Coordinates of C-alpha atoms in Angstrom, one line a residue:
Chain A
X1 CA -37.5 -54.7 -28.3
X2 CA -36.9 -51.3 -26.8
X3 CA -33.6 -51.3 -27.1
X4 CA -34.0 -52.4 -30.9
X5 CA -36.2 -49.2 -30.9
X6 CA -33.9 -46.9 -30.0
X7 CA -30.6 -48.1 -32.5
X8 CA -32.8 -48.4 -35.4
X9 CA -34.0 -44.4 -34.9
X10 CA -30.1 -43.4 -33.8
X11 CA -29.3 -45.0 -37.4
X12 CA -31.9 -43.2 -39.1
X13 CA -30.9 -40.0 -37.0
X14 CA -27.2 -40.2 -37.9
X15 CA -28.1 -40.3 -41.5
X16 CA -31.0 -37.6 -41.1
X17 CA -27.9 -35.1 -40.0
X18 CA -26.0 -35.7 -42.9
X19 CA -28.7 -33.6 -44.8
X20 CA -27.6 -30.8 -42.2
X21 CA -24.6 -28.0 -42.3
X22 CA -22.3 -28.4 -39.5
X23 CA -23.5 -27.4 -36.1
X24 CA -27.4 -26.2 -37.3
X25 CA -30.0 -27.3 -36.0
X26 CA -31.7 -30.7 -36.4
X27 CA -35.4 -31.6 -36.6
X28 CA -35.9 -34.6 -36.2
X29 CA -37.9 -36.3 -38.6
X30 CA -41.2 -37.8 -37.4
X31 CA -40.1 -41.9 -37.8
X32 CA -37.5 -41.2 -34.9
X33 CA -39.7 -39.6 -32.7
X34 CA -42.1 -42.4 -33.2
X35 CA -39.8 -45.1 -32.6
X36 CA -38.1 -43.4 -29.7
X37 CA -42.1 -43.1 -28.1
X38 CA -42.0 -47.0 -28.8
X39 CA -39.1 -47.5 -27.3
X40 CA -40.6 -45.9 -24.0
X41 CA -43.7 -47.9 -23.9
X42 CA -42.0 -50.8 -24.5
X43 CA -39.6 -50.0 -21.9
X44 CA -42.3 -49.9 -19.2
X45 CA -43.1 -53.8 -18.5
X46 CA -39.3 -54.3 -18.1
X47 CA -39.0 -51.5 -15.9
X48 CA -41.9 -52.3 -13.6
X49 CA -40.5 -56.1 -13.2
X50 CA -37.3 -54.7 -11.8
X51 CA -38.4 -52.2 -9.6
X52 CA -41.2 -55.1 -8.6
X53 CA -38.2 -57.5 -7.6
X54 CA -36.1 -54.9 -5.8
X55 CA -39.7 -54.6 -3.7
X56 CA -40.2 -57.8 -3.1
X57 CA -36.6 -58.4 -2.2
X58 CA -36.4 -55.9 0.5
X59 CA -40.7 -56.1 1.6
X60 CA -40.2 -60.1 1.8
X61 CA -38.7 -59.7 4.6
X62 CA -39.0 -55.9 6.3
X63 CA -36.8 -56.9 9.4
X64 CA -34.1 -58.6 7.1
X65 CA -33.7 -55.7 5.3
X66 CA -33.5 -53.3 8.7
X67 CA -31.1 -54.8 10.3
X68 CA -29.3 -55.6 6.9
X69 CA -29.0 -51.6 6.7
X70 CA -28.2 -51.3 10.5
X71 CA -25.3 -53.5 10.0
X72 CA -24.1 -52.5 6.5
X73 CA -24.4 -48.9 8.3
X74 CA -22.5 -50.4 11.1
X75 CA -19.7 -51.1 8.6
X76 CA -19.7 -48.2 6.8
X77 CA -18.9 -46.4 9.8
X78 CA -15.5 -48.4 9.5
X79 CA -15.2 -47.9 5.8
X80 CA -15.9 -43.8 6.4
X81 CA -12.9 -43.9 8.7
X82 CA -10.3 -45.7 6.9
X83 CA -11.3 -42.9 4.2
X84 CA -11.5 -40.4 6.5
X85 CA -8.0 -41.0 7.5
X86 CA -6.4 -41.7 4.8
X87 CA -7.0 -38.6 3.2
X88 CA -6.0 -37.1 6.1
X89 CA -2.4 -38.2 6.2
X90 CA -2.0 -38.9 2.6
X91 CA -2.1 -35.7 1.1
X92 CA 0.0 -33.9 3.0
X93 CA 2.2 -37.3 2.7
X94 CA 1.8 -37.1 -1.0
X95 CA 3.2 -33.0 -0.8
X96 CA 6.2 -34.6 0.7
X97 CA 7.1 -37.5 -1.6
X98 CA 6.5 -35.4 -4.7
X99 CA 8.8 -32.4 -2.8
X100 CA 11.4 -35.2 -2.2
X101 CA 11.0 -36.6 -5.8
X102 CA 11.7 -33.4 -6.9
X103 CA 15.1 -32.6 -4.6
X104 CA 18.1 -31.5 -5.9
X105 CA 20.1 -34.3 -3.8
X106 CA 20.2 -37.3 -6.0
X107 CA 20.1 -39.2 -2.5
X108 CA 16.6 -38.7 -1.7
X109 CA 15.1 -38.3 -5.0
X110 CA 16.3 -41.5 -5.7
X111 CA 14.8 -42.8 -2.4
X112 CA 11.1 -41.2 -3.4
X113 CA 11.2 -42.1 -7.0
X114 CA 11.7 -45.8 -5.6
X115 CA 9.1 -45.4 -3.1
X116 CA 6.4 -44.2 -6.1
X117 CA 7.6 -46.7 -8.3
X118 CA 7.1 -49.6 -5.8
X119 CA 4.2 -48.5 -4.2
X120 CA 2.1 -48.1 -7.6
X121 CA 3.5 -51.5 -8.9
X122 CA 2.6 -53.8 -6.6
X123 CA -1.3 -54.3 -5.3
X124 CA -2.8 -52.2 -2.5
X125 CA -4.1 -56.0 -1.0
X126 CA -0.3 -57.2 -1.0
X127 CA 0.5 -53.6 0.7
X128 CA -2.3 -54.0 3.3
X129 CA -1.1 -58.0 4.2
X130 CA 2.4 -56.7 4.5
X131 CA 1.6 -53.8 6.8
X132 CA -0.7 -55.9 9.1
X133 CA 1.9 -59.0 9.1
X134 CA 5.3 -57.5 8.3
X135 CA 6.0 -56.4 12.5
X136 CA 5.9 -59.8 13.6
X137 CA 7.0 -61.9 10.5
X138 CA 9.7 -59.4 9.9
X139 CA 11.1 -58.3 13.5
X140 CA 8.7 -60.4 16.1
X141 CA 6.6 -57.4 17.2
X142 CA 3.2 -59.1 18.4
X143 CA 0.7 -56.3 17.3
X144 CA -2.7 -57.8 19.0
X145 CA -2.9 -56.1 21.7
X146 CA -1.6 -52.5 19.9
X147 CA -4.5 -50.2 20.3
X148 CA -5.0 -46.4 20.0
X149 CA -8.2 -45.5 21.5
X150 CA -10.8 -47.2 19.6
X151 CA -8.8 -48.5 17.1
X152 CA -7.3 -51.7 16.8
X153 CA -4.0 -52.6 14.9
X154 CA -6.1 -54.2 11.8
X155 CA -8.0 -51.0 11.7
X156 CA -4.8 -48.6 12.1
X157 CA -2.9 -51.2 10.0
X158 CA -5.0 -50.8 6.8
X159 CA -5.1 -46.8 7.3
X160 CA -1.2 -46.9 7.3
X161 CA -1.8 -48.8 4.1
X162 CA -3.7 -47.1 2.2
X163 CA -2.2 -43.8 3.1
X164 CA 1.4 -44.9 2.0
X165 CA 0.2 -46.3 -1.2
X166 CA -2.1 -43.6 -1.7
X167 CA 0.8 -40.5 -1.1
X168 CA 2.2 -42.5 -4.3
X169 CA -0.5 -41.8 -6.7
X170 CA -0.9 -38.2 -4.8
X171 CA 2.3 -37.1 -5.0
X172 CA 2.9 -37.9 -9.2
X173 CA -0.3 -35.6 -9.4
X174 CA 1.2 -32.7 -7.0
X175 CA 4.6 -33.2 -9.1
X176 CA 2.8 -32.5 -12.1
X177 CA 1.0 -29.9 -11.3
X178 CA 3.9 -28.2 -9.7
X179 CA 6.5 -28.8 -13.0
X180 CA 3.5 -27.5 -14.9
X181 CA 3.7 -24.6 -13.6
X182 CA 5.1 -21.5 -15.7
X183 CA 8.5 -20.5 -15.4
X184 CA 7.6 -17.0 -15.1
X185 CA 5.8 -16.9 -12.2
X186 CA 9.1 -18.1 -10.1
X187 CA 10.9 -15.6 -12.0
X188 CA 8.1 -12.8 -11.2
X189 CA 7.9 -13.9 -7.2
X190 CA 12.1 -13.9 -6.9
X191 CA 12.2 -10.5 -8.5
X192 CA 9.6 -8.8 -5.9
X193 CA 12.2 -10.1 -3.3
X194 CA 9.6 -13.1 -2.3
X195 CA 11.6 -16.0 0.1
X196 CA 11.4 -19.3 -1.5
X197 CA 8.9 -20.2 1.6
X198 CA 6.5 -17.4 0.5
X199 CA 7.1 -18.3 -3.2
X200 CA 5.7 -22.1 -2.9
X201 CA 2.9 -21.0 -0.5
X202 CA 1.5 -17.9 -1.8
X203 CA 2.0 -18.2 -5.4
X204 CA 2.8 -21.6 -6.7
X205 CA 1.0 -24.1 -4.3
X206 CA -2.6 -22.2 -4.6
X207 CA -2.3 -22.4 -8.4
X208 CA -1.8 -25.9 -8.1
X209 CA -4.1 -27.0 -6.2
X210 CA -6.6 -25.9 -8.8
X211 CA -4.7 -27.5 -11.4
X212 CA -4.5 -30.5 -9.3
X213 CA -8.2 -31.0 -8.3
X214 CA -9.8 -32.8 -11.3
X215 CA -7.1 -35.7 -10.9
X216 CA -7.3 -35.6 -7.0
X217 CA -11.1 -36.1 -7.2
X218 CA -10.4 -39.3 -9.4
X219 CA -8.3 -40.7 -6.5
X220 CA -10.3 -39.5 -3.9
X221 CA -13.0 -41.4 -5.7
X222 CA -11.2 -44.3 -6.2
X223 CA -10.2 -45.0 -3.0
X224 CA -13.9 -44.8 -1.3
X225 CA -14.2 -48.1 -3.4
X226 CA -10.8 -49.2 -2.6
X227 CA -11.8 -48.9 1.2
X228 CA -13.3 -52.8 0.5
X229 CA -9.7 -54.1 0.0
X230 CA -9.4 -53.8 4.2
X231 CA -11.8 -56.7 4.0
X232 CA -8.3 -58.7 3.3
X233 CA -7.3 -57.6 7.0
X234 CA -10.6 -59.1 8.5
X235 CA -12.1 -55.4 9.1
X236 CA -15.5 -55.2 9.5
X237 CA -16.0 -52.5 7.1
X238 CA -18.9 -52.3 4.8
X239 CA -18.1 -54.7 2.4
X240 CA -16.8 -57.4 4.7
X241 CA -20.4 -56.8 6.5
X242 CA -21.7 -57.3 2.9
X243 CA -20.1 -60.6 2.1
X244 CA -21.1 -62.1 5.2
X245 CA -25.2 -61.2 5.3
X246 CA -25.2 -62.1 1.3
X247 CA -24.2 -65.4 2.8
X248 CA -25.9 -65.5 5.6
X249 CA -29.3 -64.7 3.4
X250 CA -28.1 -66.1 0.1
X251 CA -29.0 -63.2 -1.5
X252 CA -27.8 -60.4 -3.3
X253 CA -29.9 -58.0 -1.5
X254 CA -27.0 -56.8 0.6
X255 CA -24.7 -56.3 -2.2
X256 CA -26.9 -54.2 -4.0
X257 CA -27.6 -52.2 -0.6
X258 CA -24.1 -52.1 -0.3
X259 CA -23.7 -50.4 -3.3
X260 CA -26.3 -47.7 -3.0
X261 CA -23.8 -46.4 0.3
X262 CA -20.8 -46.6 -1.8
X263 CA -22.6 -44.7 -4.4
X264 CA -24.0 -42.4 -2.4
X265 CA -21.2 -41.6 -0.7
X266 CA -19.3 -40.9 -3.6
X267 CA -22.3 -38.8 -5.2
X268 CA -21.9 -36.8 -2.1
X269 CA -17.9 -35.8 -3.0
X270 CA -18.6 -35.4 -6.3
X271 CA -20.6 -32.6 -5.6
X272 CA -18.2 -31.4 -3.5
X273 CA -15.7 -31.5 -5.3
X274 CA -17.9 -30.0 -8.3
X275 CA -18.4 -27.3 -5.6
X276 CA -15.1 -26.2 -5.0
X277 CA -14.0 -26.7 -8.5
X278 CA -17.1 -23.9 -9.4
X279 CA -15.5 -21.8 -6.3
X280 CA -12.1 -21.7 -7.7
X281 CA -13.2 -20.7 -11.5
X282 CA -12.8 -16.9 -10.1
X283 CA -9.7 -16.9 -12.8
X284 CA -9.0 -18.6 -15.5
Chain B
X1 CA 26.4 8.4 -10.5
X2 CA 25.4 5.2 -11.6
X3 CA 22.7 3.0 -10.9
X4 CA 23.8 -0.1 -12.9
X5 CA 27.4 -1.0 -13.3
X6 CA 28.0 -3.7 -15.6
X7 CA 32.0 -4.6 -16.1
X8 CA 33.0 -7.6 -18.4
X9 CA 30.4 -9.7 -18.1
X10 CA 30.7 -13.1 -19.8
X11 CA 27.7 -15.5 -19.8
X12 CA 27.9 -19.4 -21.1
X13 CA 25.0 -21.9 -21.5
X14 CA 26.9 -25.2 -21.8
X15 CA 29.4 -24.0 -24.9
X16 CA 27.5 -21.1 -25.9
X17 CA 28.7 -18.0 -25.1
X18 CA 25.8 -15.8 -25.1
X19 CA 27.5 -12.4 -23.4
X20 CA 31.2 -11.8 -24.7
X21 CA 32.6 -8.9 -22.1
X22 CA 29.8 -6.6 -21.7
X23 CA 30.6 -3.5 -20.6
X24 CA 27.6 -1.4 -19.4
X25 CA 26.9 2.0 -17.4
X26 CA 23.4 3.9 -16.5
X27 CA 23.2 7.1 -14.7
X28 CA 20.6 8.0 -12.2
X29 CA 18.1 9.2 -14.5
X30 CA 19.1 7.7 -17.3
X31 CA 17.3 5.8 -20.3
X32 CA 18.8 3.1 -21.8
X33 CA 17.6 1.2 -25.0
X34 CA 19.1 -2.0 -25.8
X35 CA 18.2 -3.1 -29.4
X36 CA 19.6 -5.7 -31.9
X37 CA 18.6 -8.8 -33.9
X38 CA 17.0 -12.1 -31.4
X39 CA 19.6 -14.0 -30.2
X40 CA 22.3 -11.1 -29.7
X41 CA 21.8 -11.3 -26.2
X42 CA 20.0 -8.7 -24.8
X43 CA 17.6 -10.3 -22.8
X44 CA 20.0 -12.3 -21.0
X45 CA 22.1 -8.8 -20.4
X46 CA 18.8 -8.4 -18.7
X47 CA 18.3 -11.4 -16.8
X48 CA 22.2 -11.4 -15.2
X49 CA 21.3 -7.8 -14.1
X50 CA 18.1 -8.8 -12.3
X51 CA 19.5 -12.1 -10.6
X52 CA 17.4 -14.8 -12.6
X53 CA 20.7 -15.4 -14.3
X54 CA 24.1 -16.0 -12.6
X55 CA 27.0 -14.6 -15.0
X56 CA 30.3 -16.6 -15.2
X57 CA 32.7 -13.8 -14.7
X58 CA 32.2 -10.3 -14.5
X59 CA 31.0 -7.1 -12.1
X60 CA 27.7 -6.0 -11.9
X61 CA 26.7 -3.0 -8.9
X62 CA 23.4 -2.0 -8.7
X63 CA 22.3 0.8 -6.6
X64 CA 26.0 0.9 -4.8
X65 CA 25.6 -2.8 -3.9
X66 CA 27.8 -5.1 -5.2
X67 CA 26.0 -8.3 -6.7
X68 CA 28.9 -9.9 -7.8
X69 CA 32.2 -9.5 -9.0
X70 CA 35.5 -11.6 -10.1
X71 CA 38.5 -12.0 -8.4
X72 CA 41.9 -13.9 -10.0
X73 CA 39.1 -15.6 -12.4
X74 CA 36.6 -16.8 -10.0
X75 CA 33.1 -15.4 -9.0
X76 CA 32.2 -14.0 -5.8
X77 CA 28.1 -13.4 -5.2
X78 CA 27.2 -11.1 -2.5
X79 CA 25.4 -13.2 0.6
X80 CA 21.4 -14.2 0.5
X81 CA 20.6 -10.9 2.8
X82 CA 22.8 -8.2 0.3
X83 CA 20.6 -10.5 -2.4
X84 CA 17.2 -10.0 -0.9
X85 CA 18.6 -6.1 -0.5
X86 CA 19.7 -5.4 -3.9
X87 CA 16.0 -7.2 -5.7
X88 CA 14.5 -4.6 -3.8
X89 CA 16.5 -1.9 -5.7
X90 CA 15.3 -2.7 -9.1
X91 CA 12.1 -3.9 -10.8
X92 CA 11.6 -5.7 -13.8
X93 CA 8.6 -5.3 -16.4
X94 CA 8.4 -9.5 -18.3
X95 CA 7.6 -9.6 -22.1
X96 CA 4.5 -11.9 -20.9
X97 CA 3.7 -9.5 -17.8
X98 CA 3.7 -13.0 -15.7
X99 CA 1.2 -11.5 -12.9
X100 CA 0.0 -13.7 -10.8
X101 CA -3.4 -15.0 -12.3
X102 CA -5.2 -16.4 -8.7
X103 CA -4.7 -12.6 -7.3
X104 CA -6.7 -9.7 -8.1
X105 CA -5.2 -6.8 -9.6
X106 CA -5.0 -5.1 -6.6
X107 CA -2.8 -7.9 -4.5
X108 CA -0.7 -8.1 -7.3
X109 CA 0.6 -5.2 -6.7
X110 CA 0.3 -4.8 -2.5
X111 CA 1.0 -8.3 -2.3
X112 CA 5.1 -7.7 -1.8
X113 CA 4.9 -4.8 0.0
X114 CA 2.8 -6.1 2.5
X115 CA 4.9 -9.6 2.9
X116 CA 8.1 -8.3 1.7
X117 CA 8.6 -4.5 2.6
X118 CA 6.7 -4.7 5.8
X119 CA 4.0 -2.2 4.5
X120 CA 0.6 -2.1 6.5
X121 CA -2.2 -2.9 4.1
X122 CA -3.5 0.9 4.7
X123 CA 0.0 1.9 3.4
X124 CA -0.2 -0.4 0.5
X125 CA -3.3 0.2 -1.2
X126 CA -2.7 4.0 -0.7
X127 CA 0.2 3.1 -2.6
X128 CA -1.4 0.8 -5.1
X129 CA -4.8 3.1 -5.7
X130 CA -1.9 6.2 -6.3
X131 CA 0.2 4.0 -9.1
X132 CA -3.5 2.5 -11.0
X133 CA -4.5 6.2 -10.8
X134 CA -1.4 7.0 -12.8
X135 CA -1.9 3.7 -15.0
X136 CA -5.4 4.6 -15.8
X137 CA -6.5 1.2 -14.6
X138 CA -8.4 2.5 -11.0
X139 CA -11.7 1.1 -12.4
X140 CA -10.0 -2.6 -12.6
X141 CA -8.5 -2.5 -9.3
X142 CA -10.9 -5.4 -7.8
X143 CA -10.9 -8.0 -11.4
X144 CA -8.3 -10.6 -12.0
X145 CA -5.8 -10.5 -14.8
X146 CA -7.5 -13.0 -17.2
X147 CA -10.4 -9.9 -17.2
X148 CA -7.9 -7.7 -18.7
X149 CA -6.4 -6.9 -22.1
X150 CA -2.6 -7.4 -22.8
X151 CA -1.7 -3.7 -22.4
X152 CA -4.1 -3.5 -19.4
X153 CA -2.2 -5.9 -18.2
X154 CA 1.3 -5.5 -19.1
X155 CA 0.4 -2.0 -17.5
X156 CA -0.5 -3.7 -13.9
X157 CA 3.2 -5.7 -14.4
X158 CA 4.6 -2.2 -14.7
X159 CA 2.9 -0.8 -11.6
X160 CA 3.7 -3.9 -9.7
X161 CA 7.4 -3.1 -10.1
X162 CA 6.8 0.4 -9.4
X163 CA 5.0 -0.3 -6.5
X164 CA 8.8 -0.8 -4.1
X165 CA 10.0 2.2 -5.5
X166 CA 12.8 1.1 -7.1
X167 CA 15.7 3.0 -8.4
X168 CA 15.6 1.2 -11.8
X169 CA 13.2 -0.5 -13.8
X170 CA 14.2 -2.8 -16.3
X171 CA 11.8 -3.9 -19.1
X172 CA 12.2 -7.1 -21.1
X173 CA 10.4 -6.3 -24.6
X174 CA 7.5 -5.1 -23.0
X175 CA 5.5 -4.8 -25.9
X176 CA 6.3 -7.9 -28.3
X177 CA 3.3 -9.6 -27.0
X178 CA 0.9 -6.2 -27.6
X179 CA -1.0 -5.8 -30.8
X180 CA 0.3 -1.9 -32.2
X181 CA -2.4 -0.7 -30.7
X182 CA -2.3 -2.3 -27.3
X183 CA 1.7 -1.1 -27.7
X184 CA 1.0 2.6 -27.4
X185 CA -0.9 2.4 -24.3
X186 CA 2.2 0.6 -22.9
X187 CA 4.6 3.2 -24.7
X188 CA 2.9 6.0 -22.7
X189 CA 2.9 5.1 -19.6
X190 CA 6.4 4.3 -20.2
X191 CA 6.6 7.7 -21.8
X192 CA 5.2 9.2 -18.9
X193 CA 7.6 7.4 -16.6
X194 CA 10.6 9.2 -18.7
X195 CA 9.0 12.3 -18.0
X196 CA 9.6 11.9 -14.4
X197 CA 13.5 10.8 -14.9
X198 CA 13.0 7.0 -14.1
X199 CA 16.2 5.6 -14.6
X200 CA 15.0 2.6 -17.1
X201 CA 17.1 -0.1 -19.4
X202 CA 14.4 -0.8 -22.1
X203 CA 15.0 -4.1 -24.4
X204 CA 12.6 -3.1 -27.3
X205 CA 12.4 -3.9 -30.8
X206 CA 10.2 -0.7 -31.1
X207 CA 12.9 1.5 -33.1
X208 CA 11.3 5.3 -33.0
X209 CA 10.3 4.4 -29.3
X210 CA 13.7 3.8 -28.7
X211 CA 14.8 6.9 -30.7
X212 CA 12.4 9.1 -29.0
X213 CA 12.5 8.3 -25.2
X214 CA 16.0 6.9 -25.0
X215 CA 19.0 9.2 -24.1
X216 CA 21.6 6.1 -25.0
X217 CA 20.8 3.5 -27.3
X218 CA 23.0 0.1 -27.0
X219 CA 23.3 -1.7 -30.0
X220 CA 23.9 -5.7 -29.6
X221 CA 24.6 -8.8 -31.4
X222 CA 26.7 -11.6 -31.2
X223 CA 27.1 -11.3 -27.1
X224 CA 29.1 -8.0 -28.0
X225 CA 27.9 -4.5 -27.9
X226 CA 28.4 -3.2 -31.2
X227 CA 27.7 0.5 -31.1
X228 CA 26.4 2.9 -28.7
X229 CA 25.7 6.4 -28.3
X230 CA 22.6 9.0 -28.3
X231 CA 19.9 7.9 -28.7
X232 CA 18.8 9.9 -32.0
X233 CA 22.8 9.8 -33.7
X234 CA 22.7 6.3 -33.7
X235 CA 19.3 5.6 -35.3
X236 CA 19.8 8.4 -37.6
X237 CA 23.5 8.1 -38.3
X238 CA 24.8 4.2 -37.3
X239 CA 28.7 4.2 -37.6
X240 CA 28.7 0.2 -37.4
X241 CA 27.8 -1.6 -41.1
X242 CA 26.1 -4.2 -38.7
X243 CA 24.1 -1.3 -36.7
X244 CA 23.2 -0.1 -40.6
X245 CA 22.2 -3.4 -42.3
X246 CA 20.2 -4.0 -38.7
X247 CA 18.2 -0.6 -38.9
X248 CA 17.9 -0.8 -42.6
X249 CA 15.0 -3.5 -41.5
X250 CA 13.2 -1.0 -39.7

């Protein structure tokens, strides 16, 4: 009923603004602003059912839900570090692959632009399965009992992964920020005598990271969902921890708790992200 | 003596010949116009003399250094270090200023003279505040380019290249991307550099600029130089019926 509430006035608002010149402003005429106040009361009961479910699902059972949270938490921790990492290695890798793409010797920008073209065209899960399995399907290295510190090869194997498929995406975003940028400003740096070193660093690389950063953000994103995929190498990260307590409990309580972290997380570099896009608007 | 020795240049782009044997000499002290129709070569004159091109054949000395020159058909270019020595003998003014947008006005112009010439940042801003001062732009000295007008800053561009005290300034149609009113701040400060006997090669389009500042005006088109001579004969009275039919548009 709300929902019928609230088309109905858009139609009658859409052909209210015909009556309007371009860009002026709009009072809306009394029969929206009614229906929209409908749609609003109506809205309520539905409201209150859901959030009454979502209480009952985590206040049936108070210690459920704790240790569900503890545990998800638990996993998190795991998901947090194969993201952690990840970005980590894979941007500078990405700076690499897109440098390499971009080289003069045909050699090794033929190498890269196989490397991108396989590593975006085939799935991340496949990637992940080959990294764990490949050393001892492919030359009989046993990689149990390979540990660095904490870390355990399924952990380390899904952080080589990601990172490798992730310098992919990374480094066609660096390559087009780099090629987009002017001719000019090459020409300007070589002139006042600056080494090609200084050039990239000082001029062209700061440029475009801020032309970079938008596109970056979507991957960065991306890949605190992808962080579930490790699931496929049996790491307890969050989503693994999901699946088996939504079992456990059949219920989709843990799911849905599941999602709030991955949400929150992301809401968290989103405003980062907004943050340091603000920072950098000092030119234009 | 001369500052810029050009000697047969010949410049190619795939199977167009852009530069047909150019032939080119500035004093110390000396301005130089270079005017003629788009497409007749000048700016690439320009570019072979400031290294962003590499001529096919040909000599080009700037500043006693040799850059390059031909022997029994084949080009020789000097080493990286004579390279790195010669770019700091000349500067060069862009038609679309191409400062550096993510620096302020003021590391524009210190920026290479702290990284490049070894400066100490006291040094360089003394340096910097001395050339704004003289470009009227003190007051901007902390914004960023995209805060300024197009004269404001093509006029930064021009102090930038001042900035290594170079023996030579070439400018690339500084003013085709100024409004004519924008183009007379430019024109003065250029003006102002004559006064001082800046040895300058100016590719304009800007005829009675040309006329009035320039002590030689070289006249090109079709990769050849067609006419040149003082500044004032040759606007006034062109020999060439090409130099005629081109001022007649002016």
């Amino acid at each position: 009923m709300a929902v019928v509430c609230l088309i109905v006035s858009e139609i009658i608002m859409n052909s209210h603004k015909k009556n309007y010149p371009e860009g002026a402003k709009i009072k809306k005429p009394f029969s929206v602003v009614l229906l929209t106040a409908a749609a609003g009361v109506l809205a309520i009961p539905l409201l209150i059912l859901v959030i009454k479910k979502l209480v009952d699902l985590v206040t049936g059972d108070l210690e459920t839900f704790i240790s569900t949270i503890r545990l998800l938490g638990q996993g998190f921790g795991f998901s947090f570090g194969i993201f952690f990492f990840t970005i980590i290695f894979s941007l500078p890798l990405g700076l690499i692959v897109a440098a390499g793409k971009m080289s003069k010797i045909k050699t090794i920008s033929a190498f890269f632009k196989v490397y991108v073209s396989v590593l975006r065209g085939t799935p991340l899960m496949l990637q992940l399965l080959l990294v764990y399995f490949g050393p001892y399907y492919l030359f009989g290295i046993s990689t149990g009992s390979i540990e660095v510190g904490p870390f355990n090869y399924r952990f380390i194997a899904s952080i080589i992964g990601f990172s490798l498929n992730y310098a992919a995406y990374f480094a066609e975003i660096f390559r087009g920020g780099i090629q987009s940028m002017p001719k000019g400003q090459y020409e300007a740096a070589q002139v006042l005598g600056f080494s090609k070193m200084q050039t990239y660093f000082k001029i062209i690389l700061p440029q475009v990271v801020k032309r970079v950063l938008p596109s970056v953000g979507n991957e960065v994103i991306t890949l605190v969902k992808d962080t579930s995929l490790a699931q496929v190498l049996a790491v307890t990260e969050m989503f693994t921890q999901a699946s088996a307590l939504a079992s456990a409990q059949v219920s989709v309580m843990p799911f849905i708790v599941a999602g709030l972290f991955y949400y929150l997380m992301n809401f968290i570099i989103e405003s980062l992200l907004g943050f340091i896009e603000k920072h950098m608007n000092y030119y234009s | 003596m001369n500052i810029l020795e050009m000697h047969d240049i010949h410049k190619s782009f795939n199977d167009l010949e852009v530069l047909k044997g150019i032939d080119l000499n500035v004093a110390k002290g000396e301005i130089v116009a270079v005017i003629g129709p788009s497409g007749g070569g000048k700016s690439t004159l320009l570019r072979c003399a400031t290294t962003l091109e590499r001529v096919d054949s040909g000599k080009i000395v700037i500043g006693g250094d040799v850059l390059c020159d031909t022997n029994g058909g084949k080009i020789r270019y000097c080493d990286k270090k004579m390279l790195g020595e010669i770019r700091t003998k000349f500067g060069l003014v862009f038609q679309n200023f191409n400062l550096f947008p993510h620096f302020s006005v003021r590391r524009n112009i210190t920026e290479a003279l702290i990284h490049v010439h070894r400066k100490s940042k006291a040094e360089a801003d003394e340096i910097c505040n001395s050339l704004l001062k003289k470009m009227h732009l003190i007051h901007k000295a902390n914004e960023y380019p995209c805060n300024l007008s197009g004269g404001q800053q093509q006029r930064v561009s021009i102090a930038r290249a001042l900035a290594t005290n170079p023996e030579i300034i070439f400018f690339d149609e500084p003013t085709s991307a100024l409004d004519p009113e924008l183009t007379k701040g430019v024109l003065n400060v250029i003006k102002d550099l004559a006064a001082e006997k800046m040895t300058m090669v100016i590719v304009t389009h800007e005829m009675s600029f040309a006329r009035d500042v320039a002590d030689r005006i070289v006249f090109m088109d079709g990769g050849v130089i067609v006419e040149e001579g003082p500044a004032y004969e040759l606007v006034t009275n062109p020999k060439e019926e090409r130099t005629k039919k081109f001022l007649a548009g002016y």
